[in-house]
mmCIF file of C-alpha atoms and ligand atoms in Angstrom:
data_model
loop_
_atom_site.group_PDB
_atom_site.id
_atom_site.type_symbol
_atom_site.label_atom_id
_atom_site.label_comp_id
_atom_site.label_asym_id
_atom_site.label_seq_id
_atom_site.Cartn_x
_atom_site.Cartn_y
_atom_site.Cartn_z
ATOM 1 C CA UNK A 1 -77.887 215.654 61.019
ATOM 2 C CA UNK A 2 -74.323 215.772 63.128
ATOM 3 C CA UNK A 3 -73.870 212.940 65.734
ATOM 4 C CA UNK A 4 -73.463 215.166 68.684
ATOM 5 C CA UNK A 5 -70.177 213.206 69.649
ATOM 6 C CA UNK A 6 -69.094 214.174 66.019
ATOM 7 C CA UNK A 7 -70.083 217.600 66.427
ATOM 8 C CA UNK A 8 -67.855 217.766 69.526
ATOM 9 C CA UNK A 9 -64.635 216.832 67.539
ATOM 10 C CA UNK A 10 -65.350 219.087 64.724
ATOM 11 C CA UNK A 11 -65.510 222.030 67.130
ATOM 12 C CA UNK A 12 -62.216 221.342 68.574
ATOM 13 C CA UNK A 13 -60.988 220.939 65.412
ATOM 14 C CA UNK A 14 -62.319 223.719 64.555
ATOM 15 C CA UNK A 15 -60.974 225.743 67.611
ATOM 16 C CA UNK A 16 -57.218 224.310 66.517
ATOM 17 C CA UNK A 17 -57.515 225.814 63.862
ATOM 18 C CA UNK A 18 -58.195 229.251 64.593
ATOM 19 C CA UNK A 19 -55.698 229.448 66.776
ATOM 20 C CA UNK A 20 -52.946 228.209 64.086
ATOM 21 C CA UNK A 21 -50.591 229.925 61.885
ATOM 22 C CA UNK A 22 -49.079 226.694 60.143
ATOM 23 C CA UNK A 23 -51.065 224.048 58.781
ATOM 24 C CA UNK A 24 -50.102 221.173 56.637
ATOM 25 C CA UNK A 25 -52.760 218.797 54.743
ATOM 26 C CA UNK A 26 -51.653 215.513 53.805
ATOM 27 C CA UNK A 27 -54.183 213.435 51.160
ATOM 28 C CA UNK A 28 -53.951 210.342 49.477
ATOM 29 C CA UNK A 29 -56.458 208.036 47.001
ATOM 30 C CA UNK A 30 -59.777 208.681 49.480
ATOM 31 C CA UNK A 31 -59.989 212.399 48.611
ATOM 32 C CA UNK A 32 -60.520 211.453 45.278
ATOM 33 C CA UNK A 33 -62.269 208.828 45.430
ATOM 34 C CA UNK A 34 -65.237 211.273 46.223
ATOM 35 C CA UNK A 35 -64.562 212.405 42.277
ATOM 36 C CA UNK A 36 -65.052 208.412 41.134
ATOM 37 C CA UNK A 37 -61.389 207.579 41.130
ATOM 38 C CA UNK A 38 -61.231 204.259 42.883
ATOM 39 C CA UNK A 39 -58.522 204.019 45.573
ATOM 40 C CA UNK A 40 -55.657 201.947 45.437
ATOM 41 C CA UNK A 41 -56.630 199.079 47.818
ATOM 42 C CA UNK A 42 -59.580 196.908 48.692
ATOM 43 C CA UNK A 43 -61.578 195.308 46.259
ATOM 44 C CA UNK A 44 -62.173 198.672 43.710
ATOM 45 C CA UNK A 45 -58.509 198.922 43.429
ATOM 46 C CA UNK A 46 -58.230 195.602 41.539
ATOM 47 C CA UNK A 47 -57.320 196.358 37.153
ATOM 48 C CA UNK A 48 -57.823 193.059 35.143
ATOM 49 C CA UNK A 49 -57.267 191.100 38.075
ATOM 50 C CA UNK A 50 -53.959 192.903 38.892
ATOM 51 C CA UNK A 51 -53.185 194.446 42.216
ATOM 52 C CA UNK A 52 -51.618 197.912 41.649
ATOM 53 C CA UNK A 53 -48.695 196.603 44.193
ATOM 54 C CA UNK A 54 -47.913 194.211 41.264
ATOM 55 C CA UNK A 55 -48.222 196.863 38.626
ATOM 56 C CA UNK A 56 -46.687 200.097 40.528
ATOM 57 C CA UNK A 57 -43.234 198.073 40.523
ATOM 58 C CA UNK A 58 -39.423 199.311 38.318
ATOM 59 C CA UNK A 59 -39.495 195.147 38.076
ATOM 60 C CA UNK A 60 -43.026 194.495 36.674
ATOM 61 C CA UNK A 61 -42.076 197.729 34.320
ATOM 62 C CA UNK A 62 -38.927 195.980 33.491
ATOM 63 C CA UNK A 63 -40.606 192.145 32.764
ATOM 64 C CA UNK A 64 -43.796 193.977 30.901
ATOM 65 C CA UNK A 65 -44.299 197.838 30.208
ATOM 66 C CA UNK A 66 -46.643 197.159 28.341
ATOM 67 C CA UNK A 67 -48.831 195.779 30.415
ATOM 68 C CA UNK A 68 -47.956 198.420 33.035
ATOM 69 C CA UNK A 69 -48.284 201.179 30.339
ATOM 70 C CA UNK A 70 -51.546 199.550 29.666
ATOM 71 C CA UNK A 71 -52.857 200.336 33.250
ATOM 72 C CA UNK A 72 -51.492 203.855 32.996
ATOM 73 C CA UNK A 73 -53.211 204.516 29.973
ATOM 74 C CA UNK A 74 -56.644 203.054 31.228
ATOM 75 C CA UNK A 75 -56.402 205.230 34.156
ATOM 76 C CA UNK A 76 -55.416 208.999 32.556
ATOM 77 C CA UNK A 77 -58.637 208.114 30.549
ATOM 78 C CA UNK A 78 -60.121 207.890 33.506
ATOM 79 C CA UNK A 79 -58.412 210.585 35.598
ATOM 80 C CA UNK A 80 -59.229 212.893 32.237
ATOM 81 C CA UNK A 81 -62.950 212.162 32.643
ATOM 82 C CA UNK A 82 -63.028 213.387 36.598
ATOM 83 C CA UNK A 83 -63.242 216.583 38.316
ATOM 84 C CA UNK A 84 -62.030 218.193 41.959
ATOM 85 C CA UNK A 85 -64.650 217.389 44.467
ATOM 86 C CA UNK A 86 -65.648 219.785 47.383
ATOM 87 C CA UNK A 87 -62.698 218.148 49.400
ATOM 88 C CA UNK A 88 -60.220 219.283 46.868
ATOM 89 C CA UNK A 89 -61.631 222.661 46.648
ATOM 90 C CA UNK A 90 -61.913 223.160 50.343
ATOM 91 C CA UNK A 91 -58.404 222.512 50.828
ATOM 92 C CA UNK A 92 -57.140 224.868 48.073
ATOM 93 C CA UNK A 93 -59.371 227.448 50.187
ATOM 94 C CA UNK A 94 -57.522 226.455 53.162
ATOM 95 C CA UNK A 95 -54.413 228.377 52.217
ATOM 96 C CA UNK A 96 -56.144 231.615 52.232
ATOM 97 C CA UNK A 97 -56.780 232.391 56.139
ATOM 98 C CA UNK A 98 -53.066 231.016 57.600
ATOM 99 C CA UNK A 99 -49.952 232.218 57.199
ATOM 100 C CA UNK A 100 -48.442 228.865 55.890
ATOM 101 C CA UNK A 101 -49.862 226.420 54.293
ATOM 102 C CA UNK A 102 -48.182 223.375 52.985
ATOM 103 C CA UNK A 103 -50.622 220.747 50.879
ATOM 104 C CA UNK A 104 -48.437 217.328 50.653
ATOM 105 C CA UNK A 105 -50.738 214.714 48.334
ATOM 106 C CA UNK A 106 -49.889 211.056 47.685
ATOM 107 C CA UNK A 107 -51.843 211.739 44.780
ATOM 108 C CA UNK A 108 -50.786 211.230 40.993
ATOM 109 C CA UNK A 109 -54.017 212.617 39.151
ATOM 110 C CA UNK A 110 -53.621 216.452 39.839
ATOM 111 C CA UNK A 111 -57.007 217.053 41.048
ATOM 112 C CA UNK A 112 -55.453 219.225 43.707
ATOM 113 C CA UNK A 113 -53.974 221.820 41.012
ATOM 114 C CA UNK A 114 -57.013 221.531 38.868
ATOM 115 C CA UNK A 115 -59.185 223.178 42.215
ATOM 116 C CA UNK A 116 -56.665 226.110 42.334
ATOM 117 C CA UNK A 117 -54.153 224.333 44.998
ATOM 118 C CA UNK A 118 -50.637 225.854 44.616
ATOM 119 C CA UNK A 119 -47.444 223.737 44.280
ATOM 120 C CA UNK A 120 -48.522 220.902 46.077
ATOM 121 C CA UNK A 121 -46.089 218.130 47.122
ATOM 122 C CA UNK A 122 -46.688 215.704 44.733
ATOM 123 C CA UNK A 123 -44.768 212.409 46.829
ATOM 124 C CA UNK A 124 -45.550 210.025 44.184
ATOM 125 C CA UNK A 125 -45.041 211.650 41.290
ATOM 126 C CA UNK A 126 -47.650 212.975 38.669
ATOM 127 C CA UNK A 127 -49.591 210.779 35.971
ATOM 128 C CA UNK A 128 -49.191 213.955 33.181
ATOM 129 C CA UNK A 129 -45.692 213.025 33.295
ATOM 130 C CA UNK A 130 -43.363 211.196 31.447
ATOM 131 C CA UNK A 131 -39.737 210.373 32.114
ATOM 132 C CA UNK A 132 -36.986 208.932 29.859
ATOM 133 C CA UNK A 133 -35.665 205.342 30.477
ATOM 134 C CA UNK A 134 -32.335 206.875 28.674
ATOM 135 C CA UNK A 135 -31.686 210.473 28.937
ATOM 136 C CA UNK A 136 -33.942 210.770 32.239
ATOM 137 C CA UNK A 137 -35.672 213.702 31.343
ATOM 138 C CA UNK A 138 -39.085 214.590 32.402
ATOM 139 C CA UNK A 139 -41.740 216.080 30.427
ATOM 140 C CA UNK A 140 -45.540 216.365 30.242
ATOM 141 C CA UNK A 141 -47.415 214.085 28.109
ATOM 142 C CA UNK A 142 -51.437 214.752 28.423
ATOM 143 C CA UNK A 143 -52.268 211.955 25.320
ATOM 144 C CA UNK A 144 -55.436 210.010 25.706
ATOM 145 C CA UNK A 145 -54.908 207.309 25.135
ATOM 146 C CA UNK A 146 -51.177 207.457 24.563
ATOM 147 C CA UNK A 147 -49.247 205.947 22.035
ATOM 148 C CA UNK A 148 -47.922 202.629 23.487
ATOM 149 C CA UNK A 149 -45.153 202.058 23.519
ATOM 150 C CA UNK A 150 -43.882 205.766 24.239
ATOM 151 C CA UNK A 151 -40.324 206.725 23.357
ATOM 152 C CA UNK A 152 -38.056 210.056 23.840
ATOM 153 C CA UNK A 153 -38.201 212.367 20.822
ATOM 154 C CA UNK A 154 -34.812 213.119 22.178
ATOM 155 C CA UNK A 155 -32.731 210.181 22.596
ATOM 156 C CA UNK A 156 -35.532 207.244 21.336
ATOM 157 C CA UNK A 157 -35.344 205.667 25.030
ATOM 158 C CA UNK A 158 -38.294 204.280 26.421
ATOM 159 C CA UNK A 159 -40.453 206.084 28.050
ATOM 160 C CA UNK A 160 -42.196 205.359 31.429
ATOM 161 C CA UNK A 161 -44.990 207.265 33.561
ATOM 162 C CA UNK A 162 -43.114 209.735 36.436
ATOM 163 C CA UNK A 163 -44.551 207.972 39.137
ATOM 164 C CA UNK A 164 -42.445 206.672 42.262
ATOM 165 C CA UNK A 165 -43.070 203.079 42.182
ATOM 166 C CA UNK A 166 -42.794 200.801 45.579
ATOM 167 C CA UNK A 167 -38.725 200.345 46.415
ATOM 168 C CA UNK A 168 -37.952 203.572 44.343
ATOM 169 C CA UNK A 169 -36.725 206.327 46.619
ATOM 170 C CA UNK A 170 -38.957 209.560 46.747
ATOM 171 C CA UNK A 171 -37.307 213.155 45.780
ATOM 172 C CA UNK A 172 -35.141 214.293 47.859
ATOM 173 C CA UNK A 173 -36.511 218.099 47.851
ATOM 174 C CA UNK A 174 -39.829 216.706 48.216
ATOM 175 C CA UNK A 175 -39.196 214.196 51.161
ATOM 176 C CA UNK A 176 -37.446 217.207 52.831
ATOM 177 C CA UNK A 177 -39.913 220.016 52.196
ATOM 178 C CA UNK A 178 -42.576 217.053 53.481
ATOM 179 C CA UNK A 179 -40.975 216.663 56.805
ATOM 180 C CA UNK A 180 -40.127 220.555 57.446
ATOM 181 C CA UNK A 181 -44.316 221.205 56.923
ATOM 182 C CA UNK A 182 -45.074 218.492 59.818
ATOM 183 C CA UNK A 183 -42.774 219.781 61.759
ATOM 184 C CA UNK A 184 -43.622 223.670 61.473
ATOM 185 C CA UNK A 185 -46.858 222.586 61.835
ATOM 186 C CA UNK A 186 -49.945 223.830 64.257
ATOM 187 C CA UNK A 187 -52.256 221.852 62.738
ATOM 188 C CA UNK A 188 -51.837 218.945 60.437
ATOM 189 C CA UNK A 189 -54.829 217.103 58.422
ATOM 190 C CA UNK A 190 -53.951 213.689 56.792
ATOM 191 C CA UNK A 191 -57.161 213.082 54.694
ATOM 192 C CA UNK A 192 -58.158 210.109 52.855
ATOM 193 C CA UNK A 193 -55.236 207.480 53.515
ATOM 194 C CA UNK A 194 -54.912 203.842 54.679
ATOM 195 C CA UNK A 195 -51.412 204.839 56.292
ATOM 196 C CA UNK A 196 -49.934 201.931 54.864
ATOM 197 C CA UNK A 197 -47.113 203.088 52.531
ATOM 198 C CA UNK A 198 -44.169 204.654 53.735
ATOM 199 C CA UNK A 199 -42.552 207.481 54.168
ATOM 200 C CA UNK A 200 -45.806 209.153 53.942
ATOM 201 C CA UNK A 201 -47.083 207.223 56.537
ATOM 202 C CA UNK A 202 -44.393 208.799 59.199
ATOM 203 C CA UNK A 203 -45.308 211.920 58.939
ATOM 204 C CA UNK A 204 -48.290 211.824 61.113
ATOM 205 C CA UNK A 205 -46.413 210.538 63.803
ATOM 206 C CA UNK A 206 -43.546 212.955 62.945
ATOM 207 C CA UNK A 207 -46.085 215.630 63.376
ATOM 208 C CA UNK A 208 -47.375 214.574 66.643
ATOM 209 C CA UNK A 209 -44.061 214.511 68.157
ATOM 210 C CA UNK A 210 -43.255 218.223 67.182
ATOM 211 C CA UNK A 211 -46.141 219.263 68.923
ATOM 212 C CA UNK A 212 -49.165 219.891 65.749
ATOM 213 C CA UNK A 213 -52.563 218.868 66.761
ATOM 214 C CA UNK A 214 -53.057 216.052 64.396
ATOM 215 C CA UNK A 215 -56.162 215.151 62.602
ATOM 216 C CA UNK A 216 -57.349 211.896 60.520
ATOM 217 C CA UNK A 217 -60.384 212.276 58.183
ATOM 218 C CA UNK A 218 -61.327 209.013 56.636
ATOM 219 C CA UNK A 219 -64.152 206.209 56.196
ATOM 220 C CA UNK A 220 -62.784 203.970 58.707
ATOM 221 C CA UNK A 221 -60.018 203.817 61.204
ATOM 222 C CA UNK A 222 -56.139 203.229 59.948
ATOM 223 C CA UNK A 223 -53.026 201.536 61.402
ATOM 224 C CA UNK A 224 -51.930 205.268 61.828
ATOM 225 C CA UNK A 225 -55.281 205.969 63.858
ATOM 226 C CA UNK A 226 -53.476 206.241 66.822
ATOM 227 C CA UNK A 227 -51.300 208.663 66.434
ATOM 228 C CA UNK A 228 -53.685 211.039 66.007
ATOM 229 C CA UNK A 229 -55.331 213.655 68.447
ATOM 230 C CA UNK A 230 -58.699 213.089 66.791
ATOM 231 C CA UNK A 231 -59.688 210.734 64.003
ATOM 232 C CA UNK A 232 -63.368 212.055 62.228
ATOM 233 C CA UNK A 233 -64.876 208.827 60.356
ATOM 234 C CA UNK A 234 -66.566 210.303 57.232
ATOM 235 C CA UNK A 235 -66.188 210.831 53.668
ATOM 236 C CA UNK A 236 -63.538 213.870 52.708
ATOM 237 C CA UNK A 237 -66.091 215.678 51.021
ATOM 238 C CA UNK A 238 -68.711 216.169 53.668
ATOM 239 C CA UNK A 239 -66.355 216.965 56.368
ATOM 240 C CA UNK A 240 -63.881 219.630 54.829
ATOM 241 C CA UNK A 241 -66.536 222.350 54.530
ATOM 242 C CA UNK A 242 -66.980 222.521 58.353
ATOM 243 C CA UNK A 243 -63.299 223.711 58.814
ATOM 244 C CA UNK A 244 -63.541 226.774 56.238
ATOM 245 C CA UNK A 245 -62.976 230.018 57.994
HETATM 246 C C1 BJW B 301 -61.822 207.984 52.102
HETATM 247 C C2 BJW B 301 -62.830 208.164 51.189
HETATM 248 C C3 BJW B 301 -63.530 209.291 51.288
HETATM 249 C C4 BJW B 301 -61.919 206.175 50.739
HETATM 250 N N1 BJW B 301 -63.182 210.201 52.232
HETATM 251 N N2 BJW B 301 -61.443 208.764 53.050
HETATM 252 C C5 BJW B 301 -41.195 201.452 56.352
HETATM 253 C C6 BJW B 301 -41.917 200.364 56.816
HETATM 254 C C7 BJW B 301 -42.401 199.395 55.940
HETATM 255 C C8 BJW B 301 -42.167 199.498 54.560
HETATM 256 C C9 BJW B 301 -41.449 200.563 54.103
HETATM 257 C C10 BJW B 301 -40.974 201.523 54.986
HETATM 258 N N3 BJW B 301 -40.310 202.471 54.263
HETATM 259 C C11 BJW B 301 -40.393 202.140 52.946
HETATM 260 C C12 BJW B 301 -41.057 200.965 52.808
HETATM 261 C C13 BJW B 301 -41.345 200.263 51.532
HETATM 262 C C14 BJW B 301 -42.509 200.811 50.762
HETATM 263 C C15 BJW B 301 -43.755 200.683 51.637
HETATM 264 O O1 BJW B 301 -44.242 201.619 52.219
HETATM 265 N N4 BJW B 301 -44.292 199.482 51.704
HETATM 266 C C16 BJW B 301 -45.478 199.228 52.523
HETATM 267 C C17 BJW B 301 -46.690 199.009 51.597
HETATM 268 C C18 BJW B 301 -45.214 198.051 53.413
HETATM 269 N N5 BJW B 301 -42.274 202.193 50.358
HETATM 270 C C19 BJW B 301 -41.639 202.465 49.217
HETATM 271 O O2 BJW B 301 -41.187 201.597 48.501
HETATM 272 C C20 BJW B 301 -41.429 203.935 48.883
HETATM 273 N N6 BJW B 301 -40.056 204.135 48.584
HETATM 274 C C21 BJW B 301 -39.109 204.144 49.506
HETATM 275 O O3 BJW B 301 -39.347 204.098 50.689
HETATM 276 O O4 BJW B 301 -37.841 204.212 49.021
HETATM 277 C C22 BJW B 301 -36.733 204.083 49.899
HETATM 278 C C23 BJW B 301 -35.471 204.058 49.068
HETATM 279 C C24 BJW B 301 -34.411 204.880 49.430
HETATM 280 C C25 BJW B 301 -33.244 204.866 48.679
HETATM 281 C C26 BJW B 301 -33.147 204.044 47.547
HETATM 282 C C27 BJW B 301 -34.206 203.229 47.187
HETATM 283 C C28 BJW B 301 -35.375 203.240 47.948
HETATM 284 C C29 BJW B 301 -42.184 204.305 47.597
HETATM 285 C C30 BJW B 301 -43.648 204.227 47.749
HETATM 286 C C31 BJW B 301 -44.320 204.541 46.410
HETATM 287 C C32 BJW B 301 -45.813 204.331 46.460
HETATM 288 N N7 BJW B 301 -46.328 204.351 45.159
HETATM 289 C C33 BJW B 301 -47.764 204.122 44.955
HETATM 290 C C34 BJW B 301 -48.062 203.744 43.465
HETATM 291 C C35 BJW B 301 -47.695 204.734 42.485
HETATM 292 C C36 BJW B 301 -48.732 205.761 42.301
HETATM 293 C C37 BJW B 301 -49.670 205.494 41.150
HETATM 294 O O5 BJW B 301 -49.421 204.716 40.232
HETATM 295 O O6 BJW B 301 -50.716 206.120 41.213
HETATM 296 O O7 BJW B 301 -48.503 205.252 45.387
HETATM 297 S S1 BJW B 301 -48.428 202.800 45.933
HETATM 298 C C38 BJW B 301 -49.999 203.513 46.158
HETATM 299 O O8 BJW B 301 -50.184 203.661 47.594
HETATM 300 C C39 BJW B 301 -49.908 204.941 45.576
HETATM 301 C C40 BJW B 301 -50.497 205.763 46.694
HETATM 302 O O9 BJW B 301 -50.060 207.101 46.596
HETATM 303 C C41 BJW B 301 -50.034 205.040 47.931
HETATM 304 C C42 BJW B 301 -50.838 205.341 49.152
HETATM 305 O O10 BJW B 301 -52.160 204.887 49.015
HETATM 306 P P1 BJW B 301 -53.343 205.711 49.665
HETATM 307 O O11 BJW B 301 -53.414 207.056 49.070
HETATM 308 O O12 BJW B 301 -53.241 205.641 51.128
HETATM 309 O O13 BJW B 301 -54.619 204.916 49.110
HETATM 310 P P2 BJW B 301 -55.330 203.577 49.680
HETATM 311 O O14 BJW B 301 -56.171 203.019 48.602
HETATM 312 O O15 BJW B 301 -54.359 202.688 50.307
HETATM 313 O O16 BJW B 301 -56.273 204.143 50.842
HETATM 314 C C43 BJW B 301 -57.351 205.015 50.588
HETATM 315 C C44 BJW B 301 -57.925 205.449 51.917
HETATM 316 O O17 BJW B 301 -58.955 206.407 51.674
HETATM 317 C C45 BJW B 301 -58.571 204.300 52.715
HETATM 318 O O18 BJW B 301 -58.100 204.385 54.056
HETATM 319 C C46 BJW B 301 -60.064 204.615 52.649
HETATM 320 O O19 BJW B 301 -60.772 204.227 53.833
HETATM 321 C C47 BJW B 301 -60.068 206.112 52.501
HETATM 322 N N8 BJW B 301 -61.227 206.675 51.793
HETATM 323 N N9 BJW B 301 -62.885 207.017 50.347
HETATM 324 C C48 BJW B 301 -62.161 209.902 53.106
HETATM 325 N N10 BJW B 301 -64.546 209.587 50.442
HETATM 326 ZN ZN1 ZN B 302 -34.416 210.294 26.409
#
């Protein structure tokens, strides 16, 4: 049973979206969390009493990879044991019916690929990757659990996961291609984030002022909340259906 005021906003949601030719769907930890992958904060997101702000850090690596490889490895075991959920499936449908579709994800588990999404934006890097602490060079490492401590089978430098820690810049092509989809965009959907980390947090706002009709789905209202034309409280999973066309 739909709220009727609920109903309302999904209809002119729904309406937007006809009507557009570009769309751009920003996720982050909440549209995953619907597969059992707890989200970064509140009081799921805690690891042996570690904060991932205190983890996800180039100085934490630095004073303990191991420990930090340690929480990497515990979660690809659990990433491995997961599947997409209907949100992640929905959206990979999404890029059928419009003539561009851009799907930018905060996300490091590749869920999105894994339910048939094509190149995604992957802002923060991917947890299936390693990169080299010596030669820098990236490569896929799928090991569960992997062998700690990793090192390059080409130069023997440590290895560390290819994830863009807080203070680390984001890729350049990525940051880039990021902004040109909000701003191209008719429609833009940021699903499943608290809005709190940056820049992925400006590009709702970036959105708005080019114009797209911008949309929030998540369980509760966000410091980015009000930059957004609507904002539909609910979990990712039950609320993506209603905007396949
Ligand atoms: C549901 C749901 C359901 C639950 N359905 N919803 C401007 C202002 C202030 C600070 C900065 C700024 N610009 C840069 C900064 C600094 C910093 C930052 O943002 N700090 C803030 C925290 C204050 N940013 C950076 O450092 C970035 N780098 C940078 O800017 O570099 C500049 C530079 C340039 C040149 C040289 C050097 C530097 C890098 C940020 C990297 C973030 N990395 C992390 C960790 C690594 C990933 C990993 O290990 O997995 O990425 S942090 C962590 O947060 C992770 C996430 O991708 C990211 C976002 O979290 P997300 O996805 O929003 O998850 P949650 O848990 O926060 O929220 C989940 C939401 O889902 C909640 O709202 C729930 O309600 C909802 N939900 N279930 C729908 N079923
Ligand atoms: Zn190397």
């Amino acid at each position: 049973m739909i709220m009727p005021e609920i109903q309302i906003q999904i209809d002119l949601i729904k309406e937007k979206l006809e009507k557009a030719d570009t769309v751009t769907v920003l996720t982050g930890a909440g549209i995953s969390a619907d597969s059992g992958i707890p989200t970064f904060r509140g009081t799921h997101g805690l690891w042996k009493n570690h904060r991932a702000e205190e983890l996800a850090t180039p100085a934490a690596f630095s004073k303990n990879p191991k420990l930090v490889w340690e929480w990497y490895d515990w979660r690809r075991g659990l990433i491995a044991s997961k599947e997409p959920n209907a949100g992640h499936y929905m959206i990979a449908e999404m890029e059928k019916p419009f003539t561009r579709f851009h799907l930018i994800t905060q996300n490091v588990d590749g869920l999105h690929e894994k339910a048939g999404s094509t190149n995604p934006v992957e802002l923060h890097g991917n947890i299936w990757k390693v990169r080299c602490t010596g030669c820098h060079g990236i490569s896929f490492n799928f090991d569960v659990p992997i062998k700690l401590l990793p090192m390059c089978k080409e130069c023997g430098g440590l290895l560390r996961p290819h994830i863009v820690w807080f203070g680390e810049p984001l890729d350049k092509i990525d940051i880039e291609k990021s902004y040109a989809a909000v701003q191209n965009s008719n429609v833009v959907l940021i699903i499943g984030t608290s809005g709190l980390v940056y820049p992925a947090a400006s590009l709702a706002g970036m959105a708005r002022e080019n114009g797209a009709f911008v949309v929030e789905i998540n369980l509760e209202r966000t410091p980015i909340s009000e930059e957004m034309d609507v904002t539909l409280i609910g979990k990712a999973k039950d609320l993506l259906p209603f905007f396949i066309r």
